[in-house]
PDB file of C-alpha atoms in Angstrom:
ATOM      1  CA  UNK X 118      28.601 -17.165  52.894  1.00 63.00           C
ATOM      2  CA  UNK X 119      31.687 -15.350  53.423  1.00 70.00           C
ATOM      3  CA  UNK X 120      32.887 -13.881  56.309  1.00 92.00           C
ATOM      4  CA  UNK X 121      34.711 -14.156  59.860  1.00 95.00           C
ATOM      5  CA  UNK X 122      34.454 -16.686  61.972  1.00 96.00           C
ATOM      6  CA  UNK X 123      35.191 -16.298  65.436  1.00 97.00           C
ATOM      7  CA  UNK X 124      34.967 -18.958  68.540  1.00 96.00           C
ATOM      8  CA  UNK X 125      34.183 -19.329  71.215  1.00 96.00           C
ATOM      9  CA  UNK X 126      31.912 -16.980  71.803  1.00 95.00           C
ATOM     10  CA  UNK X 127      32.330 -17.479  75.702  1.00 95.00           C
ATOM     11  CA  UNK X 128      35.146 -18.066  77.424  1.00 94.00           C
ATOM     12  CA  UNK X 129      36.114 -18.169  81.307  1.00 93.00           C
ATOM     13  CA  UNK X 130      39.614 -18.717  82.133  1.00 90.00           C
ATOM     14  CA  UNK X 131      41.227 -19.466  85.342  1.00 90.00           C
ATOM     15  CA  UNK X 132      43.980 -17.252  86.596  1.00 88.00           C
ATOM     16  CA  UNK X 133      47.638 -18.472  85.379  1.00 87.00           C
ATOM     17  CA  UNK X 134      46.275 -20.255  82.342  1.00 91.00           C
ATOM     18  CA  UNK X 135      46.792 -19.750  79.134  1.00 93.00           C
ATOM     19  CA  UNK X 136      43.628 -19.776  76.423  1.00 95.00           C
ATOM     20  CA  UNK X 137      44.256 -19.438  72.527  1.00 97.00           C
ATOM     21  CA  UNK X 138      40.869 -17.729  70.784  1.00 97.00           C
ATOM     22  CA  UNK X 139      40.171 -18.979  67.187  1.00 98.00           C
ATOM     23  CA  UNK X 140      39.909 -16.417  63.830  1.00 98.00           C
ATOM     24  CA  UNK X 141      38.975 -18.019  60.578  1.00 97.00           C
ATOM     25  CA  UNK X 142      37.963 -15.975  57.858  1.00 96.00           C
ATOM     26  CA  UNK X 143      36.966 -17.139  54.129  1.00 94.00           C
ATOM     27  CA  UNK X 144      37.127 -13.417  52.229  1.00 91.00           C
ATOM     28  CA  UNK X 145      40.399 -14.481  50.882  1.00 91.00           C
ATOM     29  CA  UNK X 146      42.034 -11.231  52.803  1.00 91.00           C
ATOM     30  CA  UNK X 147      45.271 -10.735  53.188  1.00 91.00           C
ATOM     31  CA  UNK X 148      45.328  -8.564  56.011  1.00 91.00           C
ATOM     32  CA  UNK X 149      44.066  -9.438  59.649  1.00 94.00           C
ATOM     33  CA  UNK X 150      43.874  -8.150  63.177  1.00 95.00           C
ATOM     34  CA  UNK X 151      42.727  -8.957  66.892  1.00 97.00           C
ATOM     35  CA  UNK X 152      41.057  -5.777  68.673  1.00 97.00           C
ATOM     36  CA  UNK X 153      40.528  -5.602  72.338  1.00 97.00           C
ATOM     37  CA  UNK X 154      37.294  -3.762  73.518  1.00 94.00           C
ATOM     38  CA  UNK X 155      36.480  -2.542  76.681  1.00 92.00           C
ATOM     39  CA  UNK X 156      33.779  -0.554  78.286  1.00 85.00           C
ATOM     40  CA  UNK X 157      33.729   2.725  77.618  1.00 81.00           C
ATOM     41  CA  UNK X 158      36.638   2.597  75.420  1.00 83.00           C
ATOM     42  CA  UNK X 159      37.473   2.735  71.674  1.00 85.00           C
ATOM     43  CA  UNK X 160      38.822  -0.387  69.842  1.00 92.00           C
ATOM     44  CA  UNK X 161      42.420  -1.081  70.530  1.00 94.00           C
ATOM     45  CA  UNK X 162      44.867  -2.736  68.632  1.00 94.00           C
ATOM     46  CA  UNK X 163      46.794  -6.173  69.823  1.00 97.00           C
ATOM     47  CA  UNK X 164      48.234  -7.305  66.531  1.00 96.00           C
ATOM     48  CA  UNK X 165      47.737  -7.628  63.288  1.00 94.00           C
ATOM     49  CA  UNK X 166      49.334  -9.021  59.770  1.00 93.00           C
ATOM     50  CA  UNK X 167      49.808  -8.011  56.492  1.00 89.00           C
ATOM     51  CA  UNK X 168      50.317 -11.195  55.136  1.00 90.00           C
ATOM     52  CA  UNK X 169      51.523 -14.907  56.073  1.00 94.00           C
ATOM     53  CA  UNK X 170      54.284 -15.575  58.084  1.00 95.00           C
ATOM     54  CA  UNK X 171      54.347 -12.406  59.185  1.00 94.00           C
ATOM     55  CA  UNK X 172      52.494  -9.821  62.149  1.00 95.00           C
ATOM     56  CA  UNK X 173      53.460  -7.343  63.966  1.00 94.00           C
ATOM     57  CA  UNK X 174      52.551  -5.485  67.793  1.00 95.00           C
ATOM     58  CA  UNK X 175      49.520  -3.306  68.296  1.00 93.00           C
ATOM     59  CA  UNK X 176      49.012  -0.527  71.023  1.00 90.00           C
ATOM     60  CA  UNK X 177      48.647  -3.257  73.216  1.00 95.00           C
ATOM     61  CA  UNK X 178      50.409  -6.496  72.482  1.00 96.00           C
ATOM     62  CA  UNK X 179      51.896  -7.574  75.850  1.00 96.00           C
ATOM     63  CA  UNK X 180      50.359 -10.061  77.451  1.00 96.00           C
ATOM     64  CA  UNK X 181      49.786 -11.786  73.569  1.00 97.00           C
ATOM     65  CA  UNK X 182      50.808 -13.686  71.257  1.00 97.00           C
ATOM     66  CA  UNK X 183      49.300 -14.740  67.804  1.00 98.00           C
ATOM     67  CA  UNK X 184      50.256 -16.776  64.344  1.00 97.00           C
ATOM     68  CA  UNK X 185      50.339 -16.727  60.747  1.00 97.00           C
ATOM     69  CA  UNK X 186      50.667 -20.090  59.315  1.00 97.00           C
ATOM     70  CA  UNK X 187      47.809 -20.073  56.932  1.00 96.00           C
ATOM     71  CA  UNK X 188      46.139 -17.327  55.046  1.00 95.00           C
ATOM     72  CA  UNK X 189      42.638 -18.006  56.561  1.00 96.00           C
ATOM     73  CA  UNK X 190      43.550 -17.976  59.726  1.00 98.00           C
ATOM     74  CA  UNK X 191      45.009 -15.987  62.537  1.00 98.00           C
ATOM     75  CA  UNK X 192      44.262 -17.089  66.436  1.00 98.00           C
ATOM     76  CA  UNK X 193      45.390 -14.992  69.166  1.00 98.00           C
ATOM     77  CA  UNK X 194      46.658 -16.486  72.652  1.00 97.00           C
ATOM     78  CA  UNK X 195      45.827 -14.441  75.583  1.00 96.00           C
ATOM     79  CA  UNK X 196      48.868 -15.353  77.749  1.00 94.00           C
ATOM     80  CA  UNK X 197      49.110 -15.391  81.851  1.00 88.00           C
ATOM     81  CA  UNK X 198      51.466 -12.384  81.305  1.00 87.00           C
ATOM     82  CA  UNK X 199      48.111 -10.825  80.723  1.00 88.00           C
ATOM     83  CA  UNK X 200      47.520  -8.710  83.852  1.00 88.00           C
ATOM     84  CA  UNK X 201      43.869  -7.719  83.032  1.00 90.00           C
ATOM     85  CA  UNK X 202      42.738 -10.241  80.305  1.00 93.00           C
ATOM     86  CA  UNK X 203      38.805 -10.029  81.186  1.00 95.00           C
ATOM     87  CA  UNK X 204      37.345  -8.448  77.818  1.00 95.00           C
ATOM     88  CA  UNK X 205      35.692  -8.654  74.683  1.00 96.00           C
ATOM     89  CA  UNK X 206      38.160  -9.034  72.070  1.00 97.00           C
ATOM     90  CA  UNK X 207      37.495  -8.999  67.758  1.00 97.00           C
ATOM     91  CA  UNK X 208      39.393 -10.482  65.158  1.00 97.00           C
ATOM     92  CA  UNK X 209      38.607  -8.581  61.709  1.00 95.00           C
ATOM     93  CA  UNK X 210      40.451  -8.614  58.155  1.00 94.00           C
ATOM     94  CA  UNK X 211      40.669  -6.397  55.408  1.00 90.00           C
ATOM     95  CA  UNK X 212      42.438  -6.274  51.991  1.00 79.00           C
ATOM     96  CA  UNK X 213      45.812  -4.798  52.607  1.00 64.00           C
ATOM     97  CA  UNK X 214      46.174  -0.856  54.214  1.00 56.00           C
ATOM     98  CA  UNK X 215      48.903   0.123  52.428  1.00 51.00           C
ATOM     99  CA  UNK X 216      46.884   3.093  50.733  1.00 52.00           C
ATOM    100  CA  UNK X 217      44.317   3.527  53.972  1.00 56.00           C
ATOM    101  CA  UNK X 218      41.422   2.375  51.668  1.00 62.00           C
ATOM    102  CA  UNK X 219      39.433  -0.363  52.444  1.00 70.00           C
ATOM    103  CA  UNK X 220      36.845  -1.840  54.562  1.00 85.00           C
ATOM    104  CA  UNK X 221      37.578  -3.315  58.200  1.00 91.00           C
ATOM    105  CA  UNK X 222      34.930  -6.796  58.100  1.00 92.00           C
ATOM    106  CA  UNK X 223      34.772  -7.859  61.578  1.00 95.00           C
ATOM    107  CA  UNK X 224      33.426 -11.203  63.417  1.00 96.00           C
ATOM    108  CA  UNK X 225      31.203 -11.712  66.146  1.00 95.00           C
ATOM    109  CA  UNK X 226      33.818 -12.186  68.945  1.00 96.00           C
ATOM    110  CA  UNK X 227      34.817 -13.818  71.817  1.00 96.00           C
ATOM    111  CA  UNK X 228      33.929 -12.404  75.273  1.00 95.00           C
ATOM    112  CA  UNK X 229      36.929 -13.700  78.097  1.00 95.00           C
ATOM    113  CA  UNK X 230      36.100 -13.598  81.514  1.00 94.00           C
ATOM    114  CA  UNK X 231      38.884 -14.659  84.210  1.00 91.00           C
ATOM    115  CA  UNK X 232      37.840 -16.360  87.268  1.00 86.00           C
TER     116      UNK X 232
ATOM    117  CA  UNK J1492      50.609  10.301  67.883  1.00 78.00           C
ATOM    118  CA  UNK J1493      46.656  10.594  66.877  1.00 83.00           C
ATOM    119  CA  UNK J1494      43.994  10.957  68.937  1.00 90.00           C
ATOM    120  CA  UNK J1495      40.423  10.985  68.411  1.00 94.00           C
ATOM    121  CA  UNK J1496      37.693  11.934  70.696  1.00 96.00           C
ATOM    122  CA  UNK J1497      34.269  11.010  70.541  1.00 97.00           C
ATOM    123  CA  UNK J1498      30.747  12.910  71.741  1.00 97.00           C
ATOM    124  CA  UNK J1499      28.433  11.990  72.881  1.00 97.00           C
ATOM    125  CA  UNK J1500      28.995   9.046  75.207  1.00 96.00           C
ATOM    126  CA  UNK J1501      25.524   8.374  75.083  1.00 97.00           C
ATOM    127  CA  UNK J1502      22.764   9.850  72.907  1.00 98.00           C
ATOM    128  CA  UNK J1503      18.842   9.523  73.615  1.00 98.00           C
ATOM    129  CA  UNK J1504      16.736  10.891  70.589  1.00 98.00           C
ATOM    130  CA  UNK J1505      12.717  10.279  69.885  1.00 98.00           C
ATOM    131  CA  UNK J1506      12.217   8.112  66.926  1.00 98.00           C
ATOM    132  CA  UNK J1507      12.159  10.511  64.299  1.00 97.00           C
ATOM    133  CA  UNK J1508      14.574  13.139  64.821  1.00 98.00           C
ATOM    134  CA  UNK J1509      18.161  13.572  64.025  1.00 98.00           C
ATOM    135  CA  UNK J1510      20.740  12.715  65.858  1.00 98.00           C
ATOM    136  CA  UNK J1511      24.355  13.947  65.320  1.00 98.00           C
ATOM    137  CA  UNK J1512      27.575  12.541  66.857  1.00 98.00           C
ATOM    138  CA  UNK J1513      31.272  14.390  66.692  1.00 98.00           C
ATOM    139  CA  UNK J1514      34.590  13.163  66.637  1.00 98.00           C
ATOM    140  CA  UNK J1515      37.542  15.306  66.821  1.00 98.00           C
ATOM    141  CA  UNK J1516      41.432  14.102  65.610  1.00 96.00           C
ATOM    142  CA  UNK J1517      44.973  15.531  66.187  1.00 94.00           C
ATOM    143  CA  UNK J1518      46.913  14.560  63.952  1.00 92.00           C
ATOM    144  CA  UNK J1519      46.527  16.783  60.537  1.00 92.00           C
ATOM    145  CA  UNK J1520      47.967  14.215  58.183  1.00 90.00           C
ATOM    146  CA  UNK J1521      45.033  11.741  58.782  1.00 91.00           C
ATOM    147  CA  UNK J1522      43.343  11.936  55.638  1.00 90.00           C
ATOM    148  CA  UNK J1523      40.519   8.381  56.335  1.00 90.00           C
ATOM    149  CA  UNK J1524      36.967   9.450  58.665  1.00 94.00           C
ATOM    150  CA  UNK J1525      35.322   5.944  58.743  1.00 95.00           C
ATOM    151  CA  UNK J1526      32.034   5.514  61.163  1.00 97.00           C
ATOM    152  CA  UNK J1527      31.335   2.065  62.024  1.00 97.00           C
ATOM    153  CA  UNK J1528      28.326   0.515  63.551  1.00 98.00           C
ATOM    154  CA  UNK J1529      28.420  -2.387  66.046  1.00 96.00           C
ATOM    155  CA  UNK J1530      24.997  -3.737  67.431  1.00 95.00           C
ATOM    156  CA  UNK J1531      24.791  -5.820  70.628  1.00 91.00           C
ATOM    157  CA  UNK J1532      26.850  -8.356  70.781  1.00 87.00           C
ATOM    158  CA  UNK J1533      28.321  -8.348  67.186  1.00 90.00           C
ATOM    159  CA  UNK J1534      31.352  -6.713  65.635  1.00 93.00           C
ATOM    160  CA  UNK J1535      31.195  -3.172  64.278  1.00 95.00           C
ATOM    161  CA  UNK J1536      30.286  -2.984  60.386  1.00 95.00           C
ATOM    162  CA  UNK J1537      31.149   0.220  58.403  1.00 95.00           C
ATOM    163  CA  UNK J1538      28.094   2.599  57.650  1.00 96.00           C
ATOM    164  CA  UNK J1539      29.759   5.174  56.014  1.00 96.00           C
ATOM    165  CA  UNK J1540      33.487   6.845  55.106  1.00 93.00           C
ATOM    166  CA  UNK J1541      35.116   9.858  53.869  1.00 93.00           C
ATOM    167  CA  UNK J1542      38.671  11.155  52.753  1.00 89.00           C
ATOM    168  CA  UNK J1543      40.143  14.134  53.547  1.00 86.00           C
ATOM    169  CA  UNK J1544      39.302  15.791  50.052  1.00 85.00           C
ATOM    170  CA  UNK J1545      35.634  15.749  50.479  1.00 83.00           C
ATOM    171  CA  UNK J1546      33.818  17.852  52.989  1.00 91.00           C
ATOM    172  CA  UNK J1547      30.372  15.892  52.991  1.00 95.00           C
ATOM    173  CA  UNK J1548      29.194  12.186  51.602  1.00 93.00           C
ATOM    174  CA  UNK J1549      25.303  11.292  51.823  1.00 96.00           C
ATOM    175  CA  UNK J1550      23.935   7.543  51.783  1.00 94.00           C
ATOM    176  CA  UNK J1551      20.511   7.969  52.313  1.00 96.00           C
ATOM    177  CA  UNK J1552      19.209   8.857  55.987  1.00 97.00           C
ATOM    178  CA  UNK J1553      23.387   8.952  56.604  1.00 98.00           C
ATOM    179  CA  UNK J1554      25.330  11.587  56.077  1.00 98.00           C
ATOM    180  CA  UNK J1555      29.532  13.020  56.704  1.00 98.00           C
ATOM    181  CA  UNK J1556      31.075  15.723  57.318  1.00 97.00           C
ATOM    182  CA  UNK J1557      34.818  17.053  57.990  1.00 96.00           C
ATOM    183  CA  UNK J1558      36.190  19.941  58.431  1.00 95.00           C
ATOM    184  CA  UNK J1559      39.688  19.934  58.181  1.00 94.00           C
ATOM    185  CA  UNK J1560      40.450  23.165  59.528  1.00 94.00           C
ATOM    186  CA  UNK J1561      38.979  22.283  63.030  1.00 95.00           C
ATOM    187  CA  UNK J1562      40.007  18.692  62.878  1.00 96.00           C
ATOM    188  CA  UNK J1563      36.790  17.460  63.539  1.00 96.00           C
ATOM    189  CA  UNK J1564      33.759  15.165  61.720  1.00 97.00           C
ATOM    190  CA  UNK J1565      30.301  14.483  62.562  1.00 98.00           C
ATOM    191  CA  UNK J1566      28.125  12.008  61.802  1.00 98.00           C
ATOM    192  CA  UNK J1567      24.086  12.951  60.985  1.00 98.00           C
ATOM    193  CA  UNK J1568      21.366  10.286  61.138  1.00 98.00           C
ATOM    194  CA  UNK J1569      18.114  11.742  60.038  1.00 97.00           C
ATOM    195  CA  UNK J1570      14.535  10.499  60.789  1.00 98.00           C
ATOM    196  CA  UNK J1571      15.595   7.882  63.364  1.00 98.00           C
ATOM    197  CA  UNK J1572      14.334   4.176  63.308  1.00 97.00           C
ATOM    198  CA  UNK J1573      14.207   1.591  66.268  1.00 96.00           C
ATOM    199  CA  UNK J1574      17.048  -0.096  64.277  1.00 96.00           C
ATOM    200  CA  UNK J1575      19.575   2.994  64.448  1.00 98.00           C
ATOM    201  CA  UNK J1576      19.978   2.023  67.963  1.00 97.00           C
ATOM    202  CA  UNK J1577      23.617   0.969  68.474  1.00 97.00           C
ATOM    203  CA  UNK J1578      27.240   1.385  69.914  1.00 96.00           C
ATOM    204  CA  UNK J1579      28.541   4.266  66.491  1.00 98.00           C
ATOM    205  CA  UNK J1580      32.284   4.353  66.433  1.00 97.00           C
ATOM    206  CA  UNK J1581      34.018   7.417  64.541  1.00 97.00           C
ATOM    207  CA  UNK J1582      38.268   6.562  63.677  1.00 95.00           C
ATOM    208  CA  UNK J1583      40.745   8.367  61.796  1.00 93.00           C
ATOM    209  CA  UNK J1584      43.783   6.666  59.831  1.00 89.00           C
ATOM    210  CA  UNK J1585      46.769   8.710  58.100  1.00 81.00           C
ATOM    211  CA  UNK J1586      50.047   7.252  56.663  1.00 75.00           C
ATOM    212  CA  UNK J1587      51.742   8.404  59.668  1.00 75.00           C
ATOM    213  CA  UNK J1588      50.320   5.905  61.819  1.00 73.00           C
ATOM    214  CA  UNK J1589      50.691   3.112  59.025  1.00 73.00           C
ATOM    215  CA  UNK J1590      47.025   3.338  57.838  1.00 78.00           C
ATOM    216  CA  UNK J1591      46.163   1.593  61.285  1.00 84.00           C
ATOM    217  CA  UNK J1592      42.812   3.250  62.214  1.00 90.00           C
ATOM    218  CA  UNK J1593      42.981   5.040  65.545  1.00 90.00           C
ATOM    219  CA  UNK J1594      39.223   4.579  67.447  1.00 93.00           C
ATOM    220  CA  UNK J1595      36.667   6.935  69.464  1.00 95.00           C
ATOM    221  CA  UNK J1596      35.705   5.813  72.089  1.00 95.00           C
ATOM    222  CA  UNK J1597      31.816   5.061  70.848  1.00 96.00           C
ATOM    223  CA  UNK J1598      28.598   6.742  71.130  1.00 97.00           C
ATOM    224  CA  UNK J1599      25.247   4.378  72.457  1.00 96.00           C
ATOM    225  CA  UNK J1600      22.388   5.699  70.487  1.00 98.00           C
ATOM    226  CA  UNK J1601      19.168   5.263  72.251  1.00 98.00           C
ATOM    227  CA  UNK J1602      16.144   5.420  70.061  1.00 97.00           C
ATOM    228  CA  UNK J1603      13.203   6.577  72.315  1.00 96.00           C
ATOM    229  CA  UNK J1604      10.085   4.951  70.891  1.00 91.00           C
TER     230      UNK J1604
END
């Protein structure tokens, strides 16, 4: 089936470390993104790309850094420069936004808790 | 840049009736209302959208509607079901803000059996 795959689906992280959360997707997209959730609080926007080899900076990007290198695939790394990096973060993709049309398909994601 | 704001935080309707959330946006140029749906612990999935040159869209028990004027769009679920219970999320999207859709902050629907 198509769709996003997303993992882990738990994570606990010690303070100072770095930890790198997976995004595969098979919907032959072009256009991905990592969203940070927290409680109470609307999706916000860490990074995302329009298309390989290339991304650019959310609302929120410090603290993160992703990659491009294949079309299928875009994992984020949620560094120590993080200061508050417990949350439960989604990776989605969509065909490209240049005209605002088109439909956000999101995975399951990956709840990080610091320790 | 845009904002949106979303009521309810939290909704509690008997199974049954309707139940209506509202979003409100700043920016006039955002011209893309989508309402997504995320159940617990899975990623939101879109229920329903509408552009800025339609003032209502109906799928079934779900309906839209904008009003451009006020800068504000609501979202009406009729005859609620145990399954409508969920985390609804209301953004807006514009070319200003490079078609990136700005969020509410979500509504919990609560479907009282």
């Amino acid at each position: 089936d198509g769709g996003i795959t997303q993992s882990p689906k738990y994570l606990f992280r010690k303070e100072g470390q770095n930890v790198t959360l997976s995004c595969e997707q098979n919907l032959n997209h072009d256009a991905m993104y990592w969203y940070r959730q927290d409680p109470g609080q609307g999706l916000r926007l860490i990074y995302y790309s329009q298309i390989v080899n290339d991304f650019q900076k959310g609302d929120i990007a410090e603290g993160y850094s992703v990659s491009r290198e294949k079309k299928e695939s875009f994992p984020l790394t949620v560094t120590s420069a993080q200061k508050n990096p417990t949350a439960f973060y989604l990776c989605a993709s969509s065909t490209p936004r240049a005209t605002n049309t088109g439909e956000l398909f999101f995975g399951e994601g990956s709840r990080l808790t610091v320790l | 840049g845009e904002n949106v704001e979303q009521h309810p935080s939290t909704l509690s309707v008997q199974e049954g009736d309707s139940a209506v959330i509202k979003c409100t946006y700043s920016d006039s140029a955002s011209n893309y209302f989508p309402w997504y749906k995320q159940e617990l612990g899975k990623g939101p999935q879109l229920i329903i959208d509408i552009r800025s040159n339609v003032g209502e869209k109906k799928d079934q028990r779900i309906a839209v509607t904008l009003n451009k004027t006020a800068k504000h769009f609501s979202l009406h679920i009729t005859e609620t079901q145990p399954e409508d219970s969920a985390v609804y999320f209301c953004a807006a999207s514009s070319a200003d803000s490079n078609y990136q859709l700005i969020w509410g902050a979500g509504t919990k629907l609560i479907i009282k059996p």
